CSV table of C-alpha atoms in Angstrom, one decimal:
chain,number,residue,atom,x,y,z
A,1,MET,CA,65.9,78.1,114.7
A,2,LEU,CA,69.5,79.8,115.1
A,3,ASN,CA,70.0,81.2,118.4
A,4,LYS,CA,72.8,83.7,117.5
A,5,LEU,CA,74.0,85.2,114.3
A,6,TYR,CA,77.5,86.0,113.5
A,7,MET,CA,79.8,88.1,111.0
A,8,ILE,CA,83.3,87.7,109.4
A,9,GLY,CA,85.6,90.6,109.0
A,10,ILE,CA,88.6,90.1,106.8
A,11,ASP,CA,91.4,92.5,106.6
A,12,ILE,CA,94.0,92.1,104.1
A,13,GLY,CA,97.0,94.1,105.4
A,14,THR,CA,100.6,94.5,104.4
A,15,THR,CA,102.1,92.0,106.8
A,16,SER,CA,99.2,89.7,107.4
A,17,THR,CA,95.7,88.8,106.9
A,18,LYS,CA,93.2,88.8,109.7
A,19,ALA,CA,89.8,87.1,109.9
A,20,VAL,CA,87.5,88.0,112.9
A,21,LEU,CA,84.3,86.3,113.8
A,22,PHE,CA,81.9,88.8,115.6
A,23,GLU,CA,78.6,88.1,117.2
A,24,ARG,CA,75.8,90.2,116.0
A,25,SER,CA,76.5,92.4,119.2
A,26,GLY,CA,80.0,93.1,118.0
A,27,ARG,CA,81.6,90.8,120.5
A,28,ILE,CA,84.7,88.9,119.2
A,29,VAL,CA,84.1,85.0,119.1
A,30,THR,CA,87.3,84.1,117.7
A,31,GLN,CA,90.2,85.3,115.3
A,32,ALA,CA,92.9,83.9,113.0
A,33,SER,CA,95.8,85.7,111.2
A,34,GLN,CA,98.5,84.6,108.9
A,35,GLY,CA,101.6,86.5,107.9
A,36,TYR,CA,103.3,86.8,104.7
A,37,PRO,CA,106.7,88.3,103.7
A,38,LEU,CA,107.1,91.8,101.9
A,39,HIS,CA,110.1,91.3,99.6
A,40,GLN,CA,112.4,94.2,99.5
A,41,PRO,CA,115.8,93.1,97.7
A,42,SER,CA,116.5,96.9,97.2
A,43,PRO,CA,115.5,100.3,98.6
A,44,SER,CA,112.9,100.8,96.1
A,45,VAL,CA,111.3,97.5,95.6
A,46,ALA,CA,108.4,96.2,97.9
A,47,GLU,CA,106.3,93.5,96.6
A,48,GLN,CA,104.5,90.2,97.6
A,49,ASP,CA,103.1,87.0,96.2
A,50,PRO,CA,99.4,87.4,95.6
A,51,GLU,CA,98.7,83.7,95.9
A,52,GLN,CA,100.4,83.6,99.3
A,53,ILE,CA,97.9,86.4,100.4
A,54,ARG,CA,94.9,84.7,98.7
A,55,GLN,CA,95.8,81.4,100.7
A,56,ALA,CA,96.0,83.5,103.8
A,57,VAL,CA,92.5,84.8,103.3
A,58,MET,CA,91.3,81.2,102.7
A,59,HIS,CA,93.2,79.9,105.8
A,60,THR,CA,92.1,82.6,108.3
A,61,VAL,CA,88.5,82.3,107.3
A,62,SER,CA,88.3,78.5,107.3
A,63,THR,CA,90.2,78.7,110.8
A,64,VAL,CA,87.7,80.8,112.5
A,65,MET,CA,84.9,78.7,111.1
A,66,SER,CA,86.6,75.6,112.4
A,67,LYS,CA,87.6,77.1,115.6
A,68,SER,CA,84.2,78.4,116.6
A,69,ALA,CA,82.1,75.4,115.2
A,70,ILE,CA,79.1,77.5,114.3
A,71,ASP,CA,76.7,76.6,111.9
A,72,PRO,CA,77.4,78.2,108.3
A,73,GLN,CA,73.8,79.1,108.0
A,74,ALA,CA,74.3,81.4,111.2
A,75,VAL,CA,77.0,83.6,109.3
A,76,LEU,CA,75.1,86.8,108.1
A,77,PHE,CA,77.8,87.7,105.7
A,78,ILE,CA,81.5,88.2,105.3
A,79,ALA,CA,83.0,91.8,104.6
A,80,PHE,CA,86.5,92.9,103.4
A,81,SER,CA,89.0,95.5,104.3
A,82,SER,CA,92.2,95.9,102.3
A,83,ALA,CA,95.5,97.6,102.1
A,84,MET,CA,95.4,100.3,99.5
A,85,HIS,CA,97.5,101.3,96.4
A,86,SER,CA,98.4,97.8,95.2
A,87,VAL,CA,98.8,96.9,91.6
A,88,ILE,CA,98.9,93.3,90.0
A,89,ALA,CA,98.8,92.8,86.2
A,90,VAL,CA,96.9,89.7,85.3
A,91,ASP,CA,96.3,88.0,81.9
A,92,GLY,CA,93.0,86.6,80.5
A,93,GLN,CA,92.8,83.7,82.9
A,94,GLY,CA,93.2,85.9,85.8
A,95,LYS,CA,96.9,84.7,86.4
A,96,PRO,CA,99.2,87.2,87.8
A,97,LEU,CA,102.1,88.6,85.4
A,98,THR,CA,103.6,90.4,88.0
A,99,ALA,CA,104.0,90.2,92.0
A,100,CYS,CA,101.7,92.4,94.2
A,101,ILE,CA,103.5,95.8,93.8
A,102,THR,CA,102.5,97.4,97.2
A,103,TRP,CA,102.1,100.9,98.1
A,104,ALA,CA,105.6,100.7,99.8
A,105,ASP,CA,107.2,100.3,96.3
A,106,ASN,CA,109.1,103.5,95.2
A,107,ARG,CA,110.1,102.4,91.5
A,108,SER,CA,107.7,104.8,90.0
A,109,ALA,CA,109.4,107.8,91.8
A,110,LYS,CA,110.6,109.7,88.7
A,111,TYR,CA,107.1,109.1,86.9
A,112,ALA,CA,105.4,110.7,89.9
A,113,LEU,CA,107.6,113.5,89.5
A,114,ARG,CA,106.9,113.7,86.0
A,115,LEU,CA,103.1,113.7,86.9
A,116,LYS,CA,103.4,116.3,89.4
A,117,HIS,CA,105.5,118.7,87.3
A,118,GLU,CA,104.9,118.0,83.6
A,119,LEU,CA,101.4,116.5,83.5
A,120,ASN,CA,99.2,118.7,85.6
A,121,GLY,CA,99.3,116.3,88.4
A,122,HIS,CA,97.7,118.8,90.8
A,123,GLU,CA,94.7,119.3,88.9
A,124,LEU,CA,94.4,115.4,88.6
A,125,TYR,CA,94.7,115.4,92.5
A,126,LEU,CA,92.1,117.9,93.0
A,127,ARG,CA,89.6,115.7,91.0
A,128,THR,CA,90.7,112.1,92.4
A,129,GLY,CA,92.0,113.1,95.8
A,130,THR,CA,95.2,110.9,95.7
A,131,PRO,CA,98.4,112.9,96.5
A,132,ILE,CA,101.1,112.7,93.6
A,133,HIS,CA,103.2,110.0,95.2
A,134,PRO,CA,105.0,106.5,94.0
A,135,MET,CA,102.4,104.7,96.3
A,136,SER,CA,99.7,105.7,93.7
A,137,PRO,CA,98.8,103.1,91.3
A,138,ILE,CA,98.7,105.6,88.3
A,139,THR,CA,102.3,106.0,88.8
A,140,LYS,CA,102.9,102.3,88.9
A,141,LEU,CA,101.1,102.0,85.6
A,142,MET,CA,103.0,104.9,83.9
A,143,TRP,CA,106.3,102.9,85.1
A,144,LEU,CA,105.2,99.6,83.8
A,145,ARG,CA,104.1,101.1,80.4
A,146,GLU,CA,107.5,102.6,80.0
A,147,GLU,CA,109.8,100.4,81.7
A,148,GLN,CA,108.1,96.8,80.9
A,149,PRO,CA,106.2,97.5,77.7
A,150,GLU,CA,105.7,93.8,76.6
A,151,LEU,CA,104.3,93.0,80.0
A,152,PHE,CA,102.2,95.9,80.1
A,153,SER,CA,100.7,95.1,76.7
A,154,ARG,CA,100.0,91.4,77.7
A,155,ALA,CA,98.2,92.2,80.8
A,156,VAL,CA,94.4,92.2,80.3
A,157,LYS,CA,93.8,93.9,83.5
A,158,PHE,CA,95.5,95.5,86.5
A,159,ILE,CA,93.9,95.2,89.7
A,160,SER,CA,94.7,95.4,93.5
A,161,ILE,CA,95.0,92.6,96.0
A,162,LYS,CA,91.4,92.6,97.0
A,163,GLU,CA,90.3,92.5,93.7
A,164,TYR,CA,92.5,89.5,93.1
A,165,VAL,CA,91.1,87.8,96.0
A,166,ILE,CA,87.4,88.5,95.1
A,167,ALA,CA,87.9,87.5,91.3
A,168,ARG,CA,89.2,84.1,92.7
A,169,LEU,CA,86.2,83.7,95.0
A,170,PHE,CA,83.6,85.0,92.8
A,171,GLY,CA,84.9,85.2,89.1
A,172,ASP,CA,84.0,88.8,88.9
A,173,TYR,CA,86.2,91.9,88.8
A,174,VAL,CA,84.9,94.4,91.0
A,175,ILE,CA,86.7,97.5,92.7
A,176,ASP,CA,84.8,99.6,95.6
A,177,HIS,CA,84.7,102.9,95.7
A,178,SER,CA,87.1,103.3,98.5
A,179,ILE,CA,90.0,101.2,96.8
A,180,ALA,CA,89.3,103.0,93.4
A,181,SER,CA,89.6,106.6,95.4
A,182,SER,CA,92.9,105.6,96.1
A,183,THR,CA,94.3,104.8,92.8
A,184,GLY,CA,94.8,108.4,91.5
A,185,MET,CA,92.3,107.5,88.5
A,186,PHE,CA,89.1,107.6,90.0
A,187,ASN,CA,86.8,111.0,89.9
A,188,LEU,CA,85.3,111.7,93.2
A,189,GLU,CA,82.5,113.7,91.9
A,190,GLN,CA,81.6,111.4,89.1
A,191,LEU,CA,82.2,108.2,91.0
A,192,ASP,CA,84.1,106.6,87.9
A,193,TRP,CA,87.1,106.3,86.3
A,194,ASP,CA,88.6,109.8,85.1
A,195,PRO,CA,89.4,109.9,81.4
A,196,ALA,CA,92.4,112.2,81.7
A,197,ALA,CA,93.7,110.0,84.4
A,198,LEU,CA,93.5,106.9,82.3
A,199,LYS,CA,95.0,108.6,79.3
A,200,ILE,CA,98.1,109.5,81.4
A,201,ALA,CA,98.3,105.9,82.5
A,202,GLY,CA,97.8,104.5,79.0
A,203,ILE,CA,94.8,102.3,79.7
A,204,THR,CA,91.1,102.1,79.0
A,205,PRO,CA,88.5,101.3,81.4
A,206,ASP,CA,87.9,97.7,80.4
A,207,ARG,CA,91.3,97.1,81.7
A,208,LEU,CA,90.3,98.0,85.1
A,209,SER,CA,87.7,96.5,87.3
A,210,ARG,CA,84.2,97.6,87.5
A,211,PRO,CA,83.7,100.5,90.3
A,212,VAL,CA,81.0,99.4,92.7
A,213,PRO,CA,79.7,101.1,96.1
A,214,THR,CA,81.5,99.8,99.1
A,215,THR,CA,78.2,98.2,100.2
A,216,GLU,CA,78.1,96.1,96.9
A,217,ILE,CA,77.0,92.4,98.0
A,218,LEU,CA,78.2,89.5,96.0
A,219,GLN,CA,76.9,85.9,96.1
A,220,GLY,CA,77.6,82.7,94.8
A,221,LEU,CA,81.1,81.4,95.8
A,222,LEU,CA,82.9,79.5,93.0
A,223,PRO,CA,82.4,75.7,93.2
A,224,GLY,CA,84.4,74.0,96.0
A,225,LEU,CA,85.5,77.1,97.7
A,226,ALA,CA,82.5,77.5,100.1
A,227,GLU,CA,83.4,74.0,101.6
A,228,GLU,CA,87.1,74.8,101.9
A,229,LEU,CA,86.0,78.1,103.9
A,230,GLY,CA,83.4,76.4,105.8
A,231,LEU,CA,80.7,78.6,104.5
A,232,LEU,CA,77.6,78.2,102.2
A,233,GLU,CA,77.8,79.0,98.7
A,234,SER,CA,75.0,81.6,99.2
A,235,THR,CA,76.9,83.5,101.9
A,236,PRO,CA,76.6,87.0,101.2
A,237,CYS,CA,80.1,89.0,100.7
A,238,VAL,CA,80.1,92.8,101.3
A,239,VAL,CA,82.8,94.1,99.0
A,240,GLY,CA,83.6,96.6,101.8
A,241,ALA,CA,86.4,99.3,101.7
A,242,SER,CA,90.1,100.0,102.4
A,243,ASP,CA,91.5,99.4,105.8
A,244,GLY,CA,92.2,103.0,106.6
A,245,VAL,CA,88.6,104.2,106.2
A,246,LEU,CA,87.3,101.1,107.9
A,247,SER,CA,89.7,101.5,110.8
A,248,ASN,CA,87.9,105.2,111.2
A,249,LEU,CA,84.5,103.4,111.4
A,250,GLY,CA,85.8,100.6,113.6
A,251,VAL,CA,86.9,102.9,116.2
A,252,GLY,CA,83.9,105.5,116.0
A,253,ALA,CA,85.9,108.3,114.4
A,254,ILE,CA,82.8,109.1,112.1
A,255,ARG,CA,81.6,112.4,113.5
A,256,PRO,CA,82.7,115.9,112.9
A,257,GLY,CA,86.0,117.0,114.7
A,258,VAL,CA,86.8,113.2,115.8
A,259,ILE,CA,90.4,112.2,114.6
A,260,ALA,CA,91.5,108.6,114.4
A,261,ALA,CA,95.3,108.3,114.8
A,262,THR,CA,96.4,104.7,113.7
A,263,ILE,CA,100.0,103.4,113.7
A,264,GLY,CA,100.3,99.6,112.7
A,265,THR,CA,103.1,98.7,110.3
A,266,SER,CA,102.7,102.2,108.7
A,267,GLY,CA,100.4,104.8,110.2
A,268,ALA,CA,97.8,107.5,109.3
A,269,ILE,CA,95.7,110.3,110.8
A,270,ARG,CA,92.3,110.4,109.3
A,271,THR,CA,88.8,112.2,109.9
A,272,VAL,CA,85.3,111.8,108.3
A,273,VAL,CA,83.7,114.4,106.3
A,274,ASP,CA,80.3,114.6,104.4
A,275,ARG,CA,81.7,115.4,101.3
A,276,PRO,CA,84.9,115.0,99.1
A,277,ILE,CA,87.3,117.5,100.2
A,278,THR,CA,91.0,118.1,98.6
A,279,ASP,CA,93.8,120.5,99.8
A,280,PRO,CA,95.0,123.4,97.9
A,281,LYS,CA,98.5,122.4,98.8
A,282,GLY,CA,98.0,118.6,98.0
A,283,ARG,CA,99.1,117.3,101.3
A,284,ILE,CA,96.1,115.3,102.2
A,285,PHE,CA,93.9,112.3,100.7
A,286,CYS,CA,90.3,112.0,100.4
A,287,TYR,CA,88.8,108.5,100.0
A,288,ALA,CA,85.4,107.1,100.0
A,289,LEU,CA,83.5,105.1,102.8
A,290,THR,CA,80.2,105.5,101.6
A,291,ASP,CA,78.4,107.9,99.3
A,292,LYS,CA,77.5,110.3,102.5
A,293,HIS,CA,80.9,109.7,104.3
A,294,TRP,CA,84.4,110.5,102.8
A,295,VAL,CA,87.7,110.2,104.9
A,296,ILE,CA,90.5,112.7,104.6
A,297,GLY,CA,93.8,112.7,106.1
A,298,GLY,CA,97.5,111.8,105.8
A,299,PRO,CA,99.3,108.4,105.6
A,300,VAL,CA,102.9,107.8,106.9
A,301,ASN,CA,105.1,105.3,105.7
A,302,ASN,CA,107.1,104.8,109.0
A,303,GLY,CA,105.1,103.5,111.8
A,304,GLY,CA,105.4,100.3,114.0
A,305,MET,CA,107.9,99.1,111.3
A,306,LEU,CA,110.5,101.1,113.0
A,307,PHE,CA,109.9,99.8,116.3
A,308,ARG,CA,110.7,96.4,114.5
A,309,TRP,CA,113.8,97.8,112.9
A,310,VAL,CA,115.0,98.9,116.3
A,311,ARG,CA,114.3,95.4,117.9
A,312,ASP,CA,116.2,93.5,114.8
A,313,GLU,CA,119.2,96.1,114.2
A,314,LEU,CA,119.8,97.7,117.5
A,315,ALA,CA,118.8,95.4,120.2
A,316,ALA,CA,120.2,91.8,119.7
A,317,SER,CA,121.2,91.6,123.7
A,318,GLU,CA,117.6,92.8,124.6
A,319,VAL,CA,116.0,90.2,122.6
A,320,GLU,CA,118.1,87.6,124.0
A,321,THR,CA,117.2,88.9,127.6
A,322,ALA,CA,113.4,88.7,126.5
A,323,LYS,CA,113.9,85.2,125.2
A,324,ARG,CA,115.4,84.2,128.4
A,325,LEU,CA,112.8,85.6,130.5
A,326,GLY,CA,110.0,84.6,128.4
A,327,ILE,CA,108.6,88.0,127.6
A,328,ASP,CA,107.9,90.0,124.4
A,329,PRO,CA,111.0,91.7,123.4
A,330,TYR,CA,109.0,94.9,122.6
A,331,GLU,CA,108.1,95.0,126.2
A,332,VAL,CA,111.7,95.0,127.2
A,333,LEU,CA,112.4,97.9,124.7
A,334,THR,CA,109.4,99.9,126.0
A,335,ARG,CA,111.0,99.6,129.7
A,336,ILE,CA,114.2,101.0,128.5
A,337,ALA,CA,112.6,103.8,126.6
A,338,GLU,CA,110.5,104.7,129.8
A,339,GLN,CA,114.0,105.3,131.8
A,340,VAL,CA,114.5,108.1,129.6
A,341,PRO,CA,113.0,111.6,129.9
A,342,PRO,CA,110.8,113.2,127.4
A,343,GLY,CA,112.6,114.6,124.6
A,344,SER,CA,115.3,112.0,124.7
A,345,GLY,CA,117.9,114.6,125.9
A,346,GLY,CA,117.5,116.7,122.7
A,347,LEU,CA,118.0,113.5,120.4
A,348,LEU,CA,115.4,113.8,117.6
A,349,PHE,CA,114.8,111.0,115.2
A,350,HIS,CA,113.2,111.6,111.6
A,351,PRO,CA,111.7,108.2,110.7
A,352,TYR,CA,111.8,108.2,107.0
A,353,LEU,CA,113.6,105.0,106.4
A,354,SER,CA,111.1,104.1,103.9
A,355,GLY,CA,110.9,107.5,102.1
A,356,GLU,CA,107.7,109.4,103.2
A,357,ARG,CA,104.2,110.0,102.2
A,358,ALA,CA,102.6,112.6,104.4
A,359,PRO,CA,103.6,115.2,105.2
A,360,LEU,CA,106.7,115.4,103.0
A,361,TRP,CA,105.3,113.3,99.8
A,362,ASN,CA,108.8,112.5,99.2
A,363,PRO,CA,109.7,109.0,98.4
A,364,ASP,CA,113.6,110.2,98.4
A,365,ALA,CA,113.3,111.2,102.2
A,366,ARG,CA,115.8,109.5,104.2
A,367,GLY,CA,115.9,108.8,108.0
A,368,SER,CA,118.2,110.4,110.6
A,369,PHE,CA,119.1,111.0,114.1
A,370,PHE,CA,119.8,114.9,115.0
A,371,GLY,CA,121.5,116.0,117.9
A,372,LEU,CA,123.6,113.2,118.8
A,373,THR,CA,126.3,113.6,121.4
A,374,MET,CA,128.5,111.5,123.6
A,375,ASN,CA,126.0,111.6,126.4
A,376,HIS,CA,123.4,109.6,124.4
A,377,HIS,CA,123.1,105.9,124.8
A,378,LYS,CA,120.9,103.2,123.3
A,379,GLU,CA,118.0,104.0,125.5
A,380,HIS,CA,118.0,107.6,124.2
A,381,MET,CA,117.8,106.3,120.3
A,382,ILE,CA,115.1,103.7,121.3
A,383,ARG,CA,113.1,106.6,122.9
A,384,SER,CA,113.9,109.0,120.1
A,385,VAL,CA,112.7,106.6,117.4
A,386,LEU,CA,109.4,106.1,119.1
A,387,GLU,CA,109.0,110.0,119.7
A,388,GLY,CA,109.8,110.6,116.1
A,389,VAL,CA,107.0,108.4,114.9
A,390,ILE,CA,104.7,110.7,116.8
A,391,PHE,CA,106.2,113.7,115.9
A,392,ASN,CA,105.7,112.9,112.4
A,393,MET,CA,102.1,112.0,112.8
A,394,TYR,CA,101.4,115.3,114.6
A,395,THR,CA,102.9,117.3,111.5
A,396,VAL,CA,100.3,115.6,109.4
A,397,LEU,CA,97.6,116.7,111.9
A,398,LEU,CA,98.8,120.3,111.7
A,399,ALA,CA,98.2,120.2,108.0
A,400,MET,CA,94.7,118.6,108.4
A,401,GLU,CA,93.8,121.4,110.9
A,402,GLU,CA,93.8,124.1,108.1
A,403,GLN,CA,90.9,122.0,106.7
A,404,ILE,CA,88.9,121.2,109.8
A,405,GLY,CA,90.4,123.1,112.5
A,406,ARG,CA,91.9,121.9,115.9
A,407,PRO,CA,90.0,118.2,116.7
A,408,ARG,CA,87.8,117.8,119.6
A,409,GLN,CA,88.8,114.1,120.2
A,410,ILE,CA,91.7,111.8,119.3
A,411,LEU,CA,91.0,108.1,119.0
A,412,ALA,CA,94.2,106.0,118.9
A,413,THR,CA,94.3,102.4,117.1
A,414,GLY,CA,96.6,100.0,115.8
A,415,GLY,CA,99.3,98.0,117.3
A,416,PHE,CA,101.0,101.0,119.0
A,417,ALA,CA,97.8,101.4,121.1
A,418,ARG,CA,98.7,98.3,123.2
A,419,SER,CA,101.7,100.3,124.5
A,420,SER,CA,101.0,102.9,127.2
A,421,LEU,CA,104.3,104.6,126.5
A,422,TRP,CA,103.4,105.4,123.2
A,423,ARG,CA,99.7,106.3,124.0
A,424,GLN,CA,101.1,108.9,126.6
A,425,MET,CA,103.5,110.2,124.1
A,426,MET,CA,100.9,110.9,121.6
A,427,ALA,CA,98.7,112.7,124.3
A,428,ASP,CA,101.8,114.8,125.3
A,429,ILE,CA,103.1,115.6,121.8
A,430,PHE,CA,99.6,116.2,120.5
A,431,ASP,CA,98.9,118.2,123.7
A,432,GLN,CA,95.3,116.6,123.9
A,433,GLU,CA,93.6,113.7,125.4
A,434,VAL,CA,94.1,110.5,123.6
A,435,VAL,CA,91.2,107.7,124.2
A,436,VAL,CA,91.6,104.1,123.0
A,437,PRO,CA,88.6,102.2,122.0
A,438,GLU,CA,88.0,98.6,122.9
A,439,SER,CA,88.6,97.1,119.7
A,440,PHE,CA,92.1,96.6,118.5
A,441,GLU,CA,91.0,95.0,115.3
A,442,SER,CA,89.2,98.2,114.0
A,443,SER,CA,89.4,97.6,110.4
A,444,CYS,CA,87.7,94.2,110.8
A,445,LEU,CA,84.9,95.7,112.9
A,446,GLY,CA,84.8,98.7,110.6
A,447,ALA,CA,84.1,95.9,107.6
A,448,VAL,CA,81.5,94.3,109.6
A,449,VAL,CA,79.6,97.5,110.7
A,450,LEU,CA,79.7,98.4,106.9
A,451,GLY,CA,78.3,94.9,106.2
A,452,LEU,CA,75.3,95.3,108.7
A,453,TYR,CA,74.5,98.7,106.9
A,454,ALA,CA,75.0,97.2,103.3
A,455,THR,CA,72.8,94.2,104.3
A,456,GLY,CA,70.0,96.4,105.8
A,457,HIS,CA,70.3,95.0,109.2
A,458,THR,CA,70.9,99.0,110.3
A,459,ASP,CA,70.1,102.2,108.8
A,460,SER,CA,73.0,104.0,110.2
A,461,LEU,CA,76.7,103.6,110.7
A,462,ASP,CA,76.2,104.8,114.1
A,463,ILE,CA,75.4,101.4,115.3
A,464,VAL,CA,79.3,101.2,115.9
A,465,PHE,CA,78.7,103.1,119.1
A,466,GLU,CA,76.9,100.4,120.6
A,467,MET,CA,79.8,98.0,119.6
A,468,ILE,CA,82.7,99.6,121.0
A,469,GLY,CA,83.8,101.1,124.3
A,470,SER,CA,87.0,102.5,125.6
A,471,THR,CA,89.9,101.0,127.4
A,472,HIS,CA,92.5,103.7,128.0
A,473,GLN,CA,92.4,107.5,128.3
A,474,HIS,CA,95.7,109.6,128.5
A,475,GLU,CA,95.7,113.3,129.4
A,476,PRO,CA,98.8,115.2,128.4
A,477,ILE,CA,101.1,115.8,131.1
A,478,GLU,CA,102.0,119.6,131.2
A,479,ALA,CA,105.7,119.2,131.8
A,480,HIS,CA,106.2,116.7,129.0
A,481,ALA,CA,104.0,118.7,126.5
A,482,LYS,CA,106.3,121.9,127.2
A,483,VAL,CA,109.4,119.8,126.2
A,484,TYR,CA,107.6,118.5,123.0
A,485,LYS,CA,106.5,122.1,122.1
A,486,ARG,CA,110.0,123.4,122.2
A,487,LEU,CA,111.5,120.4,120.1
A,488,LEU,CA,108.6,120.3,117.7
A,489,PRO,CA,109.8,123.5,115.4
A,490,ILE,CA,113.4,122.1,115.5
A,491,TYR,CA,112.1,118.8,114.3
A,492,ILE,CA,110.3,120.5,111.4
A,493,SER,CA,113.2,122.9,110.5
A,494,VAL,CA,115.5,119.9,110.1
A,495,PHE,CA,113.5,117.9,107.6
A,496,ARG,CA,112.8,121.0,105.6
A,497,SER,CA,116.5,122.1,105.5
A,498,LEU,CA,117.4,118.6,104.4
A,499,GLU,CA,114.9,118.4,101.6
A,500,SER,CA,117.3,119.3,98.9
A,501,GLN,CA,119.9,116.7,100.2
A,502,TYR,CA,117.5,113.8,100.3
A,503,GLU,CA,117.4,113.6,96.5
A,504,ALA,CA,121.0,113.4,96.4
A,505,ILE,CA,121.6,110.3,98.9
A,506,ALA,CA,118.7,108.6,97.7
A,507,GLU,CA,120.3,108.6,94.2
A,508,PHE,CA,123.5,107.5,95.5
A,509,GLN,CA,121.6,104.7,97.2
A,510,ARG,CA,120.0,103.6,94.2
A,511,GLU,CA,123.2,103.5,92.1
A,512,GLU,CA,125.0,101.4,94.9
A,513,ALA,CA,122.1,99.0,94.8
A,514,GLY,CA,122.3,98.9,90.9
A,515,GLU,CA,118.7,100.2,90.3
């Protein structure tokens, strides 16, 4: 008889795939990750190799199984989390005809504008919950149909990266309601493909995967794969949901008034409601978690990737110092930023280096430093970048508050939650207590909690509260909060005044890049 039972959560992210092996109690036994590149040869392109990602899934799962040396019979299930908004065109044999076109790809920008202004896009948003933006697969399909018609006609199906991986594992094309609800083509009330949306995209339902609940269970790994993974062919696979909604679940942000603030490569502010809710102004998304749990919020393009940009482009000497001392370069940069008072001496950074989703929903938005003087130095610029990311997150929360009121609790998660400086910045800028749950791998934990619910091992998602604790709590520092309250209106006024100029500079950049 088996003494312990285990679960594997798999998170297919933008920069890496992680597999985490949990005990039934929620304790992490071991984990593995494998990165892969995001190809960005020009400002509008952001693609990945779907085969590299599939191989990363295989590698990470087999690694946690071999490292742990557990009996495959002790694995209750595997459960998936995945980034949203990707599109891969595949042929009749499931072979990719395109790269994986990610959420960050902006080549469909003009089609998003057409959808918004000419094709009644707002009404479509109200039915589907996906804001009109080039991230959305419906706009990617419009672009493919118009600009690569031969490829578009050859494609048998258009799928996301999670659908690609699952099809290669089980030979079945399924899409969970969560990933489907981020396509701009899924009717939230009907829980099925929206006919008007498909007409705009130029496809029929058979060219998409079969929608299934996030709790759908697949069994019967294709021959040979179980051995490669270290699992049994009969190991249940819970299809799972998107990384964003599962992150909320994984930090316990599933009760009314509780907000999850996540900053990884990108970022988001999200909360759970009990029915689909959309915004009359079209500023927030609404994605499925289960039929009784819906997640609303706003995603931002520019999160931790900007700290990486600072490291790579502004901090060569600091990186060398870190290497010499044998410490993480980010730790050096954080120490430098801590030397600068809150507000960075009036230097504001608008973090739109990759365009922006919420709150602007403008792929042409561009980053800027504002207020730069001769009295500012590199350390001011480093701190202002970190502050700019949090300022931007806070403007998303302001839009959400119109729907749900002021939150009663903020839970912070993602890579930034490891930084005490960033955590305190969030508490100061939001002027509210910030709590960091124990699990940094929130999407993987959310996947296995959903898996326990799907497989009947619990009758409530509230079991998550038995599996997490808190590691840090930060109260706002009154003097810091006053500084940020003074700067916030200026921050908002600047990006609003630049809105008409974003399009002009973005068009110039596209011409220079030969797009």
